[in-house]
Short mmCIF file of C-alpha atoms in Angstrom, two decimals:
data_model
loop_
_atom_site.label_atom_id
_atom_site.label_comp_id
_atom_site.label_asym_id
_atom_site.label_seq_id
_atom_site.Cartn_x
_atom_site.Cartn_y
_atom_site.Cartn_z
CA UNK I 1 13.68 -4.81 4.73
CA UNK I 2 10.82 -2.43 5.32
CA UNK I 3 9.88 -2.02 8.98
CA UNK I 4 7.84 1.16 9.09
CA UNK I 5 7.08 4.36 7.24
CA UNK I 6 6.12 7.60 8.92
CA UNK I 7 4.17 10.24 7.04
CA UNK I 8 2.95 13.61 8.23
CA UNK I 9 -0.04 12.03 10.03
CA UNK I 10 0.39 8.26 9.82
CA UNK I 11 2.48 5.42 11.14
CA UNK I 12 2.71 2.45 8.76
CA UNK I 13 4.25 -0.70 10.23
CA UNK I 14 4.60 -4.31 9.17
CA UNK I 15 1.80 -6.74 9.90
CA UNK I 16 2.19 -8.97 12.95
CA UNK I 17 0.38 -12.08 13.99
CA UNK I 18 -1.16 -10.03 16.83
CA UNK I 19 -2.92 -7.88 14.17
CA UNK I 20 -4.70 -10.84 12.57
CA UNK I 21 -8.07 -10.58 14.35
CA UNK I 22 -8.44 -6.85 13.65
CA UNK I 23 -7.27 -7.02 10.03
CA UNK I 24 -9.32 -10.13 9.21
CA UNK I 25 -12.42 -8.43 10.67
CA UNK I 26 -11.70 -5.34 8.56
CA UNK I 27 -11.12 -7.38 5.40
CA UNK I 28 -14.41 -9.28 5.91
CA UNK I 29 -16.53 -6.34 7.10
CA UNK I 30 -19.60 -5.91 4.85
CA UNK I 31 -19.29 -2.11 4.75
CA UNK I 32 -15.67 -2.25 3.54
CA UNK I 33 -16.67 -4.78 0.86
CA UNK I 34 -19.42 -2.77 -0.76
CA UNK I 35 -17.50 -2.48 -4.06
CA UNK I 36 -16.47 -6.15 -4.22
CA UNK I 37 -18.65 -8.36 -6.43
CA UNK I 38 -17.60 -11.30 -4.25
CA UNK I 39 -17.25 -10.02 -0.65
CA UNK I 40 -14.45 -11.39 1.52
CA UNK I 41 -15.33 -13.88 4.26
CA UNK I 42 -13.58 -14.40 7.59
CA UNK I 43 -12.28 -17.77 6.40
CA UNK I 44 -10.99 -16.35 3.12
CA UNK I 45 -9.51 -13.34 4.90
CA UNK I 46 -7.55 -15.65 7.20
CA UNK I 47 -6.14 -17.42 4.14
CA UNK I 48 -5.18 -14.03 2.69
CA UNK I 49 -3.58 -13.00 5.98
CA UNK I 50 -1.42 -16.14 5.85
CA UNK I 51 -0.31 -15.17 2.33
CA UNK I 52 0.45 -11.61 3.46
CA UNK I 53 2.58 -12.91 6.35
CA UNK I 54 4.38 -15.25 3.93
CA UNK I 55 5.10 -12.24 1.66
CA UNK I 56 6.80 -10.54 4.62
CA UNK I 57 8.82 -13.64 5.53
CA UNK I 58 10.00 -14.21 1.96
CA UNK I 59 10.55 -10.64 0.73
CA UNK I 60 10.87 -8.32 3.74
CA UNK I 61 7.96 -6.10 2.74
CA UNK I 62 4.23 -6.27 2.21
CA UNK I 63 1.02 -4.86 3.58
CA UNK I 64 1.31 -2.56 6.59
CA UNK I 65 -1.02 -1.56 9.39
CA UNK I 66 -2.05 2.09 9.27
CA UNK I 67 -2.50 4.15 12.44
CA UNK I 68 -2.68 7.86 13.15
CA UNK I 69 0.77 8.82 14.43
CA UNK I 70 -0.80 10.48 17.48
CA UNK I 71 -2.72 7.25 18.33
CA UNK I 72 -0.57 4.33 17.09
CA UNK I 73 -2.49 1.70 19.08
CA UNK I 74 -5.71 2.19 17.09
CA UNK I 75 -5.41 0.54 13.68
CA UNK I 76 -7.24 2.63 11.08
CA UNK I 77 -6.63 0.12 8.31
CA UNK I 78 -3.96 -1.60 6.30
CA UNK I 79 -2.35 -1.23 2.91
CA UNK I 80 0.78 -1.49 0.88
CA UNK I 81 2.24 -3.45 -1.99
CA UNK I 82 3.01 -7.10 -2.49
CA UNK I 83 4.26 -9.23 -5.33
CA UNK I 84 1.52 -10.44 -7.63
CA UNK I 85 1.26 -11.98 -11.06
CA UNK I 86 -1.01 -10.02 -13.41
CA UNK I 87 -1.58 -11.31 -16.94
CA UNK I 88 1.75 -13.14 -16.87
CA UNK I 89 3.75 -10.17 -15.53
CA UNK I 90 5.30 -9.81 -12.07
CA UNK I 91 3.97 -6.61 -10.50
CA UNK I 92 3.57 -4.93 -7.14
CA UNK I 93 -0.12 -4.84 -6.34
CA UNK I 94 -1.18 -1.72 -4.42
CA UNK I 95 -4.10 -2.38 -2.09
CA UNK I 96 -5.65 -0.94 1.04
CA UNK I 97 -8.69 -1.14 3.26
CA UNK I 98 -9.71 1.23 6.04
CA UNK I 99 -12.34 1.15 8.76
CA UNK I 100 -15.32 3.39 7.90
CA UNK I 101 -14.59 5.71 10.85
CA UNK I 102 -11.48 6.89 8.97
CA UNK I 103 -13.04 7.49 5.54
CA UNK I 104 -12.81 11.01 4.16
CA UNK I 105 -9.63 11.93 6.05
CA UNK I 106 -7.20 11.40 3.17
CA UNK I 107 -5.51 8.43 4.84
CA UNK I 108 -5.68 6.23 1.73
CA UNK I 109 -3.94 8.82 -0.43
CA UNK I 110 -1.31 9.56 2.22
CA UNK I 111 -0.58 5.89 2.90
CA UNK I 112 -0.58 4.85 -0.76
CA UNK I 113 1.62 7.77 -1.78
CA UNK I 114 4.26 6.86 0.80
CA UNK I 115 4.17 3.17 -0.10
CA UNK I 116 4.35 3.78 -3.85
CA UNK I 117 7.29 6.16 -3.33
CA UNK I 118 9.07 3.47 -1.28
CA UNK I 119 8.34 0.75 -3.86
CA UNK I 120 9.49 2.81 -6.83
CA UNK I 121 12.71 3.69 -5.01
CA UNK I 122 13.49 0.23 -3.60
CA UNK I 123 12.09 -2.07 -6.34
CA UNK I 124 12.22 0.12 -9.46
CA UNK I 125 12.21 -2.77 -11.96
CA UNK I 126 8.75 -4.03 -10.89
CA UNK I 127 5.77 -1.83 -11.82
CA UNK I 128 3.22 -0.80 -9.20
CA UNK I 129 -0.36 -1.42 -10.29
CA UNK I 130 -3.79 -0.86 -8.83
CA UNK I 131 -6.74 -3.00 -9.85
CA UNK I 132 -9.95 -1.21 -8.95
CA UNK I 133 -13.59 -2.05 -9.60
CA UNK I 134 -15.17 0.54 -11.92
CA UNK I 135 -17.87 1.16 -9.29
CA UNK I 136 -15.26 2.12 -6.66
CA UNK I 137 -15.07 5.82 -7.48
CA UNK I 138 -13.29 6.80 -4.22
CA UNK I 139 -10.38 4.42 -4.92
CA UNK I 140 -10.18 5.55 -8.54
CA UNK I 141 -9.83 9.15 -7.29
CA UNK I 142 -7.03 8.08 -4.91
CA UNK I 143 -5.17 6.37 -7.76
CA UNK I 144 -5.60 9.39 -10.04
CA UNK I 145 -4.29 11.74 -7.31
CA UNK I 146 -1.16 9.58 -7.19
CA UNK I 147 -0.62 9.78 -10.94
CA UNK I 148 -2.00 6.37 -11.92
CA UNK I 149 -3.55 6.11 -15.37
CA UNK I 150 -5.86 3.47 -16.84
CA UNK I 151 -3.76 0.80 -18.52
CA UNK I 152 -6.53 -1.68 -19.35
CA UNK I 153 -10.19 -2.31 -18.61
CA UNK I 154 -10.91 -5.92 -17.74
CA UNK I 155 -13.42 -8.09 -15.96
CA UNK I 156 -12.71 -9.28 -12.43
CA UNK I 157 -15.04 -11.65 -10.59
CA UNK I 158 -17.76 -10.88 -13.11
CA UNK I 159 -17.63 -7.09 -12.86
CA UNK I 160 -15.79 -4.35 -14.81
CA UNK I 161 -12.39 -3.49 -13.36
CA UNK I 162 -9.67 -0.96 -14.17
CA UNK I 163 -6.00 -1.87 -14.23
CA UNK I 164 -4.08 1.33 -13.46
CA UNK I 165 -0.34 2.09 -13.58
CA UNK I 166 1.89 5.09 -13.00
#
């Protein structure tokens, strides 16, 4: 079971019910949804949060809160991997979302790198993927820094999307 990951600057820990309000607000925030063709709502984000908590209960890993290690009480965002079905294949979907005050600090790359390393070590038979909207250039750069390559180009929610793998 994954409980936490520490990187050079970050503390990544499992989601808790006490994190719901903050994470749901982040998931539904209009600024953090600017690349989504169908932005997340509070109601939909609560449904997702339930699914993320179920992932933890069933599998012992999932999305993690992300905080600066020198200020662990302030959640900068969340991210990680969870089981997902993609085109009939079981995969680990890499995802993340950060509050705008943290953008440009390299947190997404640092968090995602640590999580992907953990997943490839602990669940090597399930590929890690990233599905990113073509318009989301910052996330594409993060994926490329981590060694992800375009596997397919598809449509997601009516917009062009990249399916990337390592």
